[in-house]
Coordinates of C-alpha atoms (C1' of nucleotides) in Angstrom, one line a residue:
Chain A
X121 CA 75.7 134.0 0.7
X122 CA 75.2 132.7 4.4
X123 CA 71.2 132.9 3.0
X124 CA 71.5 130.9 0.4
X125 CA 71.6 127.4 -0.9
X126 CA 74.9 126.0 -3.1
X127 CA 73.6 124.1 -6.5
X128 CA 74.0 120.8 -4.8
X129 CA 72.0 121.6 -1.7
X130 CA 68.9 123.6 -3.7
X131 CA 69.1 120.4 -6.1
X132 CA 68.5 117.9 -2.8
X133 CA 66.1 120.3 -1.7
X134 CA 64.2 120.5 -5.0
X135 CA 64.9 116.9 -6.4
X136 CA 65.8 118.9 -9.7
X137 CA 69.5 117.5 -10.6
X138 CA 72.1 120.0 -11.0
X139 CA 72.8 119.4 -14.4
X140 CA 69.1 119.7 -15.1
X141 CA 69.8 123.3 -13.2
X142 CA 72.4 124.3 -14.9
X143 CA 70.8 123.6 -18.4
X144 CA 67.6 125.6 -17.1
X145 CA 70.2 128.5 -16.0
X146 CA 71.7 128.5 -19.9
X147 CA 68.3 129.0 -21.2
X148 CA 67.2 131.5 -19.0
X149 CA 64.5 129.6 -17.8
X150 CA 65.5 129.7 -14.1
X151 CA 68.3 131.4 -12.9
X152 CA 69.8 131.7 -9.5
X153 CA 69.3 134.3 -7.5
X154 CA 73.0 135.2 -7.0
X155 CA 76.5 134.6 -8.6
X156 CA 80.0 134.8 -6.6
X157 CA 81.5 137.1 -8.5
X158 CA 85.2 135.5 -7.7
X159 CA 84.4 132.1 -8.7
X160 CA 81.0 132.4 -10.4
X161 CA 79.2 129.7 -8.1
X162 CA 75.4 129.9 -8.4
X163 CA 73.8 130.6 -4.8
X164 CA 69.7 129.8 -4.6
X165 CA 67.4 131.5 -2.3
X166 CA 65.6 129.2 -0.3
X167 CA 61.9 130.8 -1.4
X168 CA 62.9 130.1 -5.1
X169 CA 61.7 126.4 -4.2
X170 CA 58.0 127.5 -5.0
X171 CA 59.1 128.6 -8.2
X172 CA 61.1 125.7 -9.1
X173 CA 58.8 122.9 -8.1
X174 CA 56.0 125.2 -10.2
X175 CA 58.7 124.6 -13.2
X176 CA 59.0 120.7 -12.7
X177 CA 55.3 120.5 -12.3
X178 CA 54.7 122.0 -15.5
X179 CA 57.5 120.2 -16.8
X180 CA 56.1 117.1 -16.2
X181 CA 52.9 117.7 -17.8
X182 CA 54.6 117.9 -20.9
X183 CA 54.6 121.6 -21.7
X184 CA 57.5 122.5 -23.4
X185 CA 60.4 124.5 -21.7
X186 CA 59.8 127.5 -24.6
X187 CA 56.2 127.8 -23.4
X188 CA 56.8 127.7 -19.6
X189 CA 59.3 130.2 -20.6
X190 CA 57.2 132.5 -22.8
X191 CA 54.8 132.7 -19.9
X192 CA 57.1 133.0 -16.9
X193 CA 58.7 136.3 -19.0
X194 CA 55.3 138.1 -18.2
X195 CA 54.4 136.7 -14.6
X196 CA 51.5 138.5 -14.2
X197 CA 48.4 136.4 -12.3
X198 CA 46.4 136.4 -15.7
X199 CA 49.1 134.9 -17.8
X200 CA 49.7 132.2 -15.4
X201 CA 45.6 131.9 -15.4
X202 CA 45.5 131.5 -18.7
X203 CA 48.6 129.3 -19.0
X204 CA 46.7 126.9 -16.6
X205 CA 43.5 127.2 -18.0
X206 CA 44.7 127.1 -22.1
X207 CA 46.3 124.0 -20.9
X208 CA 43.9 122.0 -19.2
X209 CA 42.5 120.1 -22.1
X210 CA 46.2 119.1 -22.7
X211 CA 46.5 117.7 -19.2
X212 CA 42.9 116.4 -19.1
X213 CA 44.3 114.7 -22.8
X214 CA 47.4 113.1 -21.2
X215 CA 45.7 111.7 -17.9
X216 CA 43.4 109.9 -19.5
X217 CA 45.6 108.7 -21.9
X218 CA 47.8 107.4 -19.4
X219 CA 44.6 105.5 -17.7
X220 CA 44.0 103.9 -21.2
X221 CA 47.2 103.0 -21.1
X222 CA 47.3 101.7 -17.9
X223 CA 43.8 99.7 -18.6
X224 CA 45.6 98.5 -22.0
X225 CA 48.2 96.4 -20.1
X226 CA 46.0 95.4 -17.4
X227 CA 43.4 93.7 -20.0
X228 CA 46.5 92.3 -21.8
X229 CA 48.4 91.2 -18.8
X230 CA 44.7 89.2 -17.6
X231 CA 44.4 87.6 -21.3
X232 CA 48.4 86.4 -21.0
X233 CA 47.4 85.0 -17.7
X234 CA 44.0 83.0 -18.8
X235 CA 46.7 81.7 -21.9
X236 CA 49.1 80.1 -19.5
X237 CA 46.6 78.8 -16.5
X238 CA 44.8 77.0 -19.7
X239 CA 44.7 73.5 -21.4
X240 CA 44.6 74.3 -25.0
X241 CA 43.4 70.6 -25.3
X242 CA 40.7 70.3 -22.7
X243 CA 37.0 71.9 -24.0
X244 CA 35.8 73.3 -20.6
X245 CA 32.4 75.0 -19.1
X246 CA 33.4 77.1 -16.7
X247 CA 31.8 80.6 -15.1
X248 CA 32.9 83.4 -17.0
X249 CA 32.7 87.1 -15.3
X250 CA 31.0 89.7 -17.0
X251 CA 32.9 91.5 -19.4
X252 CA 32.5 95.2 -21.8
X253 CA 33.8 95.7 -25.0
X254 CA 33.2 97.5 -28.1
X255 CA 31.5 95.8 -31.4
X256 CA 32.5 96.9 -35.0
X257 CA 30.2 96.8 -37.7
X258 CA 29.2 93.5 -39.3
X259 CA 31.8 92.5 -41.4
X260 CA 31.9 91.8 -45.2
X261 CA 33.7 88.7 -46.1
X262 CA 35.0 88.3 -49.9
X263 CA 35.7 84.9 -51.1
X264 CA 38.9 83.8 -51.5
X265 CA 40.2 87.0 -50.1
X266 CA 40.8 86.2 -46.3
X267 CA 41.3 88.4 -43.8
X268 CA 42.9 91.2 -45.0
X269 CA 39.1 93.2 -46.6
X270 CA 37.3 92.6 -43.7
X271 CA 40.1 93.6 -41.1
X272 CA 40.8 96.9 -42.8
X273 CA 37.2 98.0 -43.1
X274 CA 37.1 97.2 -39.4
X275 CA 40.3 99.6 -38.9
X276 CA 38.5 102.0 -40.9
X277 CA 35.7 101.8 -39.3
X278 CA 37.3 101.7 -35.9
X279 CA 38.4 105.2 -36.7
X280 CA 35.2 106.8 -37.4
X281 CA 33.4 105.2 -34.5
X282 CA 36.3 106.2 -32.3
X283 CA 36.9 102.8 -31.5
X284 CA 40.4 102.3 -29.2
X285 CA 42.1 99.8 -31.5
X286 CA 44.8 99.3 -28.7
X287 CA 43.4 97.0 -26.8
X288 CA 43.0 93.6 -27.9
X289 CA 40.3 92.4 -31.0
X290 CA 38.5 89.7 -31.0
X291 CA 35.7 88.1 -33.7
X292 CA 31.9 87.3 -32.9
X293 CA 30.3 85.1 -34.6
X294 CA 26.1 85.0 -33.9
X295 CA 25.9 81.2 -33.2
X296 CA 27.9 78.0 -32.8
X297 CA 26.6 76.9 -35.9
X298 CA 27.8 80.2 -37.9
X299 CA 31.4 79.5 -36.2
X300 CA 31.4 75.9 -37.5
X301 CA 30.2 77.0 -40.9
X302 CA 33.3 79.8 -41.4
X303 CA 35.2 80.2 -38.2
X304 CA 37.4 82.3 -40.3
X305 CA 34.8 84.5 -41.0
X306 CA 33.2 86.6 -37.8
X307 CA 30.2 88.6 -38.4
X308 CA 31.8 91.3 -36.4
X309 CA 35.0 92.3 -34.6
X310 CA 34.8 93.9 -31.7
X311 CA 38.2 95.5 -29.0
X312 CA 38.1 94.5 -25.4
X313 CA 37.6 97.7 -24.5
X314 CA 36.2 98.0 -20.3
X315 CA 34.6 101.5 -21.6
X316 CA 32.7 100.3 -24.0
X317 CA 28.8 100.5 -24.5
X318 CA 28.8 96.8 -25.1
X319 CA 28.5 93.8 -22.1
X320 CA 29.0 90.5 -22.2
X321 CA 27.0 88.6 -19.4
X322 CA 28.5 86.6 -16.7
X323 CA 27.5 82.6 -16.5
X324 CA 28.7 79.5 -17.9
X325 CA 30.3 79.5 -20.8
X326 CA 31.9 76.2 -22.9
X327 CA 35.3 77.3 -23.4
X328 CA 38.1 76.2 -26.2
X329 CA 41.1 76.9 -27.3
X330 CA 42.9 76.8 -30.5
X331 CA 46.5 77.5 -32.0
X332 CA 47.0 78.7 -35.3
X333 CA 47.2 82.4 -36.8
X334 CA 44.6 84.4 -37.1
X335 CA 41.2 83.1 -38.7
X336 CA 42.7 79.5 -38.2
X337 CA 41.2 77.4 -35.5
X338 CA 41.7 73.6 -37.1
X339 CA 39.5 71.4 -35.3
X340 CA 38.5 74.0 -32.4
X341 CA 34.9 74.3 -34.1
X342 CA 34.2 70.5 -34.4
X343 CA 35.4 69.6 -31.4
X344 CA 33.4 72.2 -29.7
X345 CA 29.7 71.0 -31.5
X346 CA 30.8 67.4 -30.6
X347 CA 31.5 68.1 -26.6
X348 CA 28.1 70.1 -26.7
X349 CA 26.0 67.4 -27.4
X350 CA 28.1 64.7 -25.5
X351 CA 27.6 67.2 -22.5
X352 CA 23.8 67.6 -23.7
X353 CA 24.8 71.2 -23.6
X354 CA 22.8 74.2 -25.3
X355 CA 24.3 76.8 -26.5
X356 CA 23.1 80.3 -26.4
X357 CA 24.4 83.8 -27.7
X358 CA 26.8 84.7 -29.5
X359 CA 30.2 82.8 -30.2
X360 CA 33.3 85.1 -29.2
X361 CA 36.6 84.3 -30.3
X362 CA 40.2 86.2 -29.1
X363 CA 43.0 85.8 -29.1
X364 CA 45.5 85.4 -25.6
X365 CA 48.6 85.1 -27.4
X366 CA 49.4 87.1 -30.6
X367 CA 52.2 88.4 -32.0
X368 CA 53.0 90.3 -29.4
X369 CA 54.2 87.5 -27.5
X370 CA 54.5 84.9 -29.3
X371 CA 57.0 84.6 -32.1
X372 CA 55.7 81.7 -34.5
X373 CA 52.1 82.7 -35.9
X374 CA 51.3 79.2 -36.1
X375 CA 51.8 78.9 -32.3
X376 CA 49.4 82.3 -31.7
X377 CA 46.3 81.0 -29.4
X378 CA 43.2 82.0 -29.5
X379 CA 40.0 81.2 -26.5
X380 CA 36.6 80.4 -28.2
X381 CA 33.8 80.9 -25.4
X382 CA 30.0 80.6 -26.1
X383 CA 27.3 81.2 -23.2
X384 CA 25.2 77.4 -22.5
X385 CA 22.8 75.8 -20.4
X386 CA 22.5 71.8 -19.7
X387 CA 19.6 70.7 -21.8
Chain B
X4 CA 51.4 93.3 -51.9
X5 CA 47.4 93.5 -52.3
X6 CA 47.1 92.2 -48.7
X7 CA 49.5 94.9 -47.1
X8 CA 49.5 98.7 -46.4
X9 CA 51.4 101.1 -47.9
X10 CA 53.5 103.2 -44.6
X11 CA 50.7 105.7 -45.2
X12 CA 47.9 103.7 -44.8
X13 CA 49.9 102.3 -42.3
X14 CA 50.4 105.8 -40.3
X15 CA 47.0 106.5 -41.0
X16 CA 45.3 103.6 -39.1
X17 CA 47.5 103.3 -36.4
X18 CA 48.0 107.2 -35.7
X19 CA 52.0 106.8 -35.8
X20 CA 53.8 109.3 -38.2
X21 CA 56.0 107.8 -40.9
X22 CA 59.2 108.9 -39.4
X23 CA 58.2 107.7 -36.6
X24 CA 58.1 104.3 -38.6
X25 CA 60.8 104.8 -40.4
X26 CA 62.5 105.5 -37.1
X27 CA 61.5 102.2 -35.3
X28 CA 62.3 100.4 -38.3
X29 CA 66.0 101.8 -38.6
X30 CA 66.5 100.9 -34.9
X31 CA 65.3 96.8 -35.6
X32 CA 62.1 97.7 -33.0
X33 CA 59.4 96.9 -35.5
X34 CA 59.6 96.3 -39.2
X35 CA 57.4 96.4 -42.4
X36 CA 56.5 92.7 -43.1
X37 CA 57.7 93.0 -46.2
X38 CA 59.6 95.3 -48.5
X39 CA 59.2 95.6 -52.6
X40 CA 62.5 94.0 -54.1
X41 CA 62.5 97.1 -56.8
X42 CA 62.2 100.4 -54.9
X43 CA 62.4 99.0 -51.0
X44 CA 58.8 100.6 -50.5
X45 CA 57.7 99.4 -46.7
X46 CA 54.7 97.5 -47.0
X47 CA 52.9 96.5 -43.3
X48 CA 50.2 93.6 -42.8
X49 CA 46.8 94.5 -41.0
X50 CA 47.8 92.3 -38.0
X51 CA 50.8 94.3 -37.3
X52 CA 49.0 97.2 -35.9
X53 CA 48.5 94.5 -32.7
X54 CA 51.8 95.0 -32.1
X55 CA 52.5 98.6 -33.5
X56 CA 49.4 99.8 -31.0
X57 CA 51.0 97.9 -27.9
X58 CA 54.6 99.3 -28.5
X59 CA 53.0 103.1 -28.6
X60 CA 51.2 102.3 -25.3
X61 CA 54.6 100.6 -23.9
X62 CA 56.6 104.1 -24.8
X63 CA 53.7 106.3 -23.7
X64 CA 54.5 105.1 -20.7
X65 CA 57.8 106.1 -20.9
X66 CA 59.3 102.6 -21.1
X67 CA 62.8 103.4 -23.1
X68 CA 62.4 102.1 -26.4
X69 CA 66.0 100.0 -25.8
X70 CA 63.6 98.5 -23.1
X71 CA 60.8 97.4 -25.3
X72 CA 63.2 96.0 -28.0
X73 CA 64.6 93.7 -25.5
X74 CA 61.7 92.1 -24.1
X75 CA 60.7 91.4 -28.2
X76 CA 63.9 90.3 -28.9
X77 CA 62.5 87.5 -26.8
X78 CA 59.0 87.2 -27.0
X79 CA 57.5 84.9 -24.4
X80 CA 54.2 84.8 -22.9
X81 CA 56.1 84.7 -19.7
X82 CA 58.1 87.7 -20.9
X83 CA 55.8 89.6 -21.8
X84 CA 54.1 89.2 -18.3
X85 CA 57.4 89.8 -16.3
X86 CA 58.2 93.2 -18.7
X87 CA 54.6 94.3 -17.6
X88 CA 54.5 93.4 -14.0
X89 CA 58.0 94.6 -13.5
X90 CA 56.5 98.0 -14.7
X91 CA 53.6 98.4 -12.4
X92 CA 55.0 100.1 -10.0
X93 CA 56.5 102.6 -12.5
X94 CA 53.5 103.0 -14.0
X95 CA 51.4 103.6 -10.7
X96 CA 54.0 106.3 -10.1
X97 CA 53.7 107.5 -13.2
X98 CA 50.3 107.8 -12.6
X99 CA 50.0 109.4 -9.1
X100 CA 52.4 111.7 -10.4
X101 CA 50.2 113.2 -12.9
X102 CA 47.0 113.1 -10.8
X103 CA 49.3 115.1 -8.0
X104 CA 50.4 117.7 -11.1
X105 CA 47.4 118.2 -12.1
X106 CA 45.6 118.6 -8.5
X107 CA 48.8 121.2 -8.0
X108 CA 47.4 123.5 -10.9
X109 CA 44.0 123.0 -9.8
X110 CA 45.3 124.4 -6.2
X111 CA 47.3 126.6 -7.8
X112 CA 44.4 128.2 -10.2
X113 CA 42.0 128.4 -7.3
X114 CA 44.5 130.4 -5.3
X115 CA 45.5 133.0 -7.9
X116 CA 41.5 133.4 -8.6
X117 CA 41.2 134.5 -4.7
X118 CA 43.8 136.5 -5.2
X119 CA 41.9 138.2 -8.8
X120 CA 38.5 138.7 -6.7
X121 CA 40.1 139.8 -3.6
X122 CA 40.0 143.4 -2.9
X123 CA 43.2 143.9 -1.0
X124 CA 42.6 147.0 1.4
X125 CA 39.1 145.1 2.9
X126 CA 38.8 142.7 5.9
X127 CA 35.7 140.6 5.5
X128 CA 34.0 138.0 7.3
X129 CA 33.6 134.8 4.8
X130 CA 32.3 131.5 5.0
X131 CA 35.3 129.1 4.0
X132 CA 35.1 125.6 2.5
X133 CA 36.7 123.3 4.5
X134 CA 40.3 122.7 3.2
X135 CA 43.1 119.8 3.8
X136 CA 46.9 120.5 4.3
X137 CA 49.5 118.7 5.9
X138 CA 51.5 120.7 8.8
X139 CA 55.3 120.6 9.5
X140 CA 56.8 120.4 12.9
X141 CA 57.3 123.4 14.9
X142 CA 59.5 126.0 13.6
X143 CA 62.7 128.1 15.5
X144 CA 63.4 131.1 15.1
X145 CA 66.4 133.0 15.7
X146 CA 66.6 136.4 16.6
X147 CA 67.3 138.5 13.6
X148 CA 68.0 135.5 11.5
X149 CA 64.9 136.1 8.9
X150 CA 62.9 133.2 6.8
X151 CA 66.2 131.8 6.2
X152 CA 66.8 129.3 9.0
X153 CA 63.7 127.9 9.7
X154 CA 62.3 128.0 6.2
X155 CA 65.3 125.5 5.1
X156 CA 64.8 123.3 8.3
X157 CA 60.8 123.1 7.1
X158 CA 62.4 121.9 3.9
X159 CA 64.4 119.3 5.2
X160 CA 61.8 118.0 7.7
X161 CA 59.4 118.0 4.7
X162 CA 61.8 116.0 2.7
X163 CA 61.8 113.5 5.5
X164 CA 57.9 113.1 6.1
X165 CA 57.6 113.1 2.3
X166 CA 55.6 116.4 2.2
X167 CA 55.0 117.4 -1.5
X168 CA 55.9 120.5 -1.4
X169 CA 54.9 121.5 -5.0
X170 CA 51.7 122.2 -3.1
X171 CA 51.7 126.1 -2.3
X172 CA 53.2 126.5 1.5
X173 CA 51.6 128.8 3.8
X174 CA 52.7 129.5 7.8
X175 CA 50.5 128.9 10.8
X176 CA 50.0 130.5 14.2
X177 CA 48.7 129.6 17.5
X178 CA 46.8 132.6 17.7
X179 CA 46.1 136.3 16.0
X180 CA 47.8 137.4 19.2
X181 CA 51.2 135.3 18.2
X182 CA 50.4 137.4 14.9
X183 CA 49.9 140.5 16.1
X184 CA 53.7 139.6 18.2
X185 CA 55.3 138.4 15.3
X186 CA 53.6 138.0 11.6
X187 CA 56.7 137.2 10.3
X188 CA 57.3 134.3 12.7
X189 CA 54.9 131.2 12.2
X190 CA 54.8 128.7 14.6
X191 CA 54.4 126.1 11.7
X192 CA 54.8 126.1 8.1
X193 CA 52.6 124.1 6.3
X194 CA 51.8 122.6 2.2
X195 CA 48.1 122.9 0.6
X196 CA 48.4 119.3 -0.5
X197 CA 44.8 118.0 -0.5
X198 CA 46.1 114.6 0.1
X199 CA 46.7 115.9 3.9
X200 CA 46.3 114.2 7.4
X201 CA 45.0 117.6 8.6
X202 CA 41.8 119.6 7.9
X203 CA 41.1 123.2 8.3
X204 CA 37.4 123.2 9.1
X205 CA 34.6 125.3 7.0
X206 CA 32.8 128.3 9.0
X207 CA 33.3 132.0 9.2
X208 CA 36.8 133.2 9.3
X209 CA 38.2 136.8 9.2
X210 CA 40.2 137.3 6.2
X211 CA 42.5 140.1 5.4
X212 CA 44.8 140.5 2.6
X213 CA 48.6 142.3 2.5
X214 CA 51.2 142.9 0.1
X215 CA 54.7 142.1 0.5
X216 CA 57.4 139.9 0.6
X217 CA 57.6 136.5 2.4
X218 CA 56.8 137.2 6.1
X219 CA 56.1 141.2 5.4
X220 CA 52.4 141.8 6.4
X221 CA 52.7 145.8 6.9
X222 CA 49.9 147.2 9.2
X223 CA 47.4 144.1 8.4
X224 CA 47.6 142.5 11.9
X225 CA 46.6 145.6 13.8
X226 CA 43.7 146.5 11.1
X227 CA 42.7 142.8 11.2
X228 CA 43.1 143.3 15.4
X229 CA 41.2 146.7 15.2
X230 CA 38.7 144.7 12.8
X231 CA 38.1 142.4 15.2
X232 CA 37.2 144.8 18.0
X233 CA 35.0 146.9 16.5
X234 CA 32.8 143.7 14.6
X235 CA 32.9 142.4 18.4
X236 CA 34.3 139.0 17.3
X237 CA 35.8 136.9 19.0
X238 CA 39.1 134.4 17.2
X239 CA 39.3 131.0 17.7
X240 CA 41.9 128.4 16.7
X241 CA 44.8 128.8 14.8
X242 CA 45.4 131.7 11.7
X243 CA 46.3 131.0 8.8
X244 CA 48.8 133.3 5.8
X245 CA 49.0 131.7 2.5
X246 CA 50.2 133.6 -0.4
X247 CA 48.1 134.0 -3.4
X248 CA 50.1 135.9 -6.0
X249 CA 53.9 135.4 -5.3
X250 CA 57.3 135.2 -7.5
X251 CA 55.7 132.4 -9.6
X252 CA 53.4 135.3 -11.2
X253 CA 54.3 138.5 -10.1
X254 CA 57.4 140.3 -10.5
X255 CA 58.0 142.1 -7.9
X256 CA 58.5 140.9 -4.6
X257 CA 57.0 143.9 -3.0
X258 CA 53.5 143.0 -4.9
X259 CA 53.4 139.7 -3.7
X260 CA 49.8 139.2 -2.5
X261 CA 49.5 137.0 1.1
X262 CA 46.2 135.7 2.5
X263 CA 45.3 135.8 6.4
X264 CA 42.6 134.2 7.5
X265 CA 41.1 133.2 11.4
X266 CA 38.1 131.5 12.5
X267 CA 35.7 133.9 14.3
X268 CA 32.3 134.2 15.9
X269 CA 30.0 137.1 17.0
X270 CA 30.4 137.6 20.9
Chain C
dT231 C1' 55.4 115.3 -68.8
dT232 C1' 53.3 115.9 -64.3
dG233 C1' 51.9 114.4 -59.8
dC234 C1' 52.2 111.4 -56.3
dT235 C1' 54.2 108.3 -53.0
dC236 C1' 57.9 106.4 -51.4
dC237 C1' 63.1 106.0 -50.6
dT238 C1' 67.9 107.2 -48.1
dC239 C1' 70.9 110.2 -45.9
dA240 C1' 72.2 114.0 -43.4
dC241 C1' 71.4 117.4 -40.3
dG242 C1' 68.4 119.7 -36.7
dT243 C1' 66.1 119.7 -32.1
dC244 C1' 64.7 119.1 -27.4
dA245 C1' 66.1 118.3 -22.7
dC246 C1' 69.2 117.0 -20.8
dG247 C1' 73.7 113.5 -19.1
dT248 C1' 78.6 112.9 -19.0
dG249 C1' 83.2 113.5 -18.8
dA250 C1' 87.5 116.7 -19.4
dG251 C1' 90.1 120.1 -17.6
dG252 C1' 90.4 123.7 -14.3
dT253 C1' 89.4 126.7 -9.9
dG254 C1' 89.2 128.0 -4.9
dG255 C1' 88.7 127.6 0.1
dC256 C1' 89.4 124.2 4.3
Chain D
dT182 C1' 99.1 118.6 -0.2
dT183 C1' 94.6 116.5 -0.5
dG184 C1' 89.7 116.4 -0.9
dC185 C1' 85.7 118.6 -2.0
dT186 C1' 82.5 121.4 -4.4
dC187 C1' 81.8 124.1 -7.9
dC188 C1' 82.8 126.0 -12.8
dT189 C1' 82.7 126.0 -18.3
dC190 C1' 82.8 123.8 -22.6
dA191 C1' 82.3 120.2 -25.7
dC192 C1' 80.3 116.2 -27.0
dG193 C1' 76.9 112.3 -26.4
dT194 C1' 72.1 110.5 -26.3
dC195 C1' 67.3 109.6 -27.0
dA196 C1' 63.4 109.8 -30.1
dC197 C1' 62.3 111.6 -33.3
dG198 C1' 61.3 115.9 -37.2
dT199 C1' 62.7 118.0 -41.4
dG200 C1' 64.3 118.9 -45.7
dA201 C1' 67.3 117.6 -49.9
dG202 C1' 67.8 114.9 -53.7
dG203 C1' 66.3 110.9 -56.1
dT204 C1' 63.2 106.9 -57.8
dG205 C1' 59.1 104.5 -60.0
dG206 C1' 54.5 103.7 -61.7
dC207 C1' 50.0 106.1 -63.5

DNA sequence: TTGCTCCTCACGTCACGTGAGGTGGC
DNA sequence: TTGCTCCTCACGTCACGTGAGGTGGC
């Protein structure tokens, strides 16, 4: 016994918990290497560390305790090989997952932040930094029929193309003028996506902001055309239009706000 | 009803299984915008899979779903932003922790493979890649104490410099002559995390191979010494024993497959 | 009538976490 | 005697998955 470690000092060493242990122990996954036979205390060797850590590792990775199990019965070099190796799309899958993920909240967290440093009642031309995203098919409006046609063709889309719908969507529209004609009505969507094949240059854009729910945007699009030619302003490129506040965070739809930027240069 | 998705159509866009939406839906986390008076079918809007896709990316992150519901119990710009920033750290760790499971099984893998193209009974001269680790402080042994002792004192230093010590461990001498005195008896143990402050460097080392259990190396110092001799080579800096094949994929711990390497030149 | 989609409700599952009640050596 | 560590066993929990039995429109 002198060489070995009690549950509570192996579980220190190993920063496994003991009840986490002793549930591993019922399901003969890992067992200790000795039992007092008076009082039935469980005793780990020290070396058993390596195996246990290999566990957690695995563990963590989301392989199932049956599977680590299956494999650990054998324990022969090429099972473990092929344990690795069978699984290495799996981990590949979950890192880069959890970098989406991680990408996901950053690009939210940035829009958030743009919704509460802005003046939705101020038109602005400010220096924009350059920006990737992904850009759906053109869109088919019906009339009469809102958003719902257009939106679930884009989802439908979206899944063919591969497109990650989980970051944040936005509308394009070709030209100022095609925004004040049907600002509802986007030629395209496209997902703020920092992997995708699509960039939109850095430079001065005219920036405005609306509230309303999706598709709405009052008298964003007027107000826009008039501050253009006040400001003797020409706009250039395409008209994007997302949204910083959704229902995500925001609980009245009417209060959702969406930032309408188009790239100009002073006449 | 035209405008919405069935919970099929629903699953299908947004990749979430219907019980899964049944479950979220039974615990008040997200619900159907509407629901048919007659037969209390679920029937979702487009928009919603805004907020369906950022609740899957909040609990693939592990964020408790109790968690998420509280923050949209609120729904706030401002706390939405504090629910994501007060994560980030979780998140990093969530990350790192991956990117160290997965570099583990990479180490892991490329150990076991040297172990697979290894012919056991040869000593060789090999050019070796240059390789990083991180070395713990000197080690004491007592006289006829074993691993025991100083193996767990490695374990608890290691706990305090934060070594990862899911990384295979390995022990280091001074010198083949402190091997040839006392394989059994490194004057450091050391972990094979690739993150470490120390580097072995590449160039021509001896390498020799035994089977045994931890700190059993059987005749290998005196063939490796004998090697040495006769190849007219001369040892420099410290040697190295890791172990290749040990009780996380072989059975028995007589079969346990160790590692020694030194570097060398031609006198 | 036959499929088809949807419903609720109950029970199963996976990997533990949490007491409750009891033991054994200083 | 009092702590302290350990034990087993039962039940709880979290996030679903899986039928069983039933409904409603073509």
């Amino acid at each position: 016994m002198k060489e070995h470690l009690s549950i509570k000092k192996f579980s220190e060493f190993s920063g496994i918990e003991t009840s986490t242990l002793r549930y591993w122990d019922g399901i003969g996954l890992f067992s200790p290497t000795m039992r007092d036979a008076e009082n039935n205390y469980r005793y780990y060797s020290p070396a058993q560390l390596v195996s246990v850590n290999f566990i957690k590792v695995l563990s963590d990775l989301h392989i199932s305790l049956k599977n680590i199990n299956g494999i650990d019965r054998v324990r022969t070099p090429e099972s473990l090989l092929n344990l690795i190796e069978s699984h290495e799309n799996q981990l590949d899958a979950e890192l880069t997952k959890l970098h989406a993920c991680y990408s996901i909240l950053h690009t939210r967290r940035n829009l958030i932040k743009r919704g509460m440093n802005a003046d939705p009642a101020q038109i602005t031309v400010e220096r924009l930094p350059e920006e990737q995203l992904v850009l759906g098919p053109p869109t088919h409006f019906v009339k009469n029929e809102g958003l719902y046609e257009p939106l679930v063709q884009f989802f439908q889309e979206a899944k063919k193309l591969r497109i990650n719908l989980k970051y944040p969507i936005g509308g394009l529209h070709h030209s100022l003028e095609n925004f004040l004609h049907a600002p509802g009505e986007p030629e395209h969507f496209f997902s703020l996506d920092p992997l995708g094949n699509e960039t939109r240059k850095a430079g001065e854009y005219m920036v405005g902001y609306a509230r309303g729910y999706y598709g709405q945007f009052g008298d964003l699009p007027d107000r826009m055309a008039a501050f253009a030619r006040e400001k003797g302003l020409a706009c250039h490129g395409p008209l994007y239009a997302i949204f910083l506040q959704d229902e995500i965070c925001v609980e009245d739809p009417v209060q959702y706000l969406s930032q309408v930027f188009v790239a100009v240069k002073a006449l």
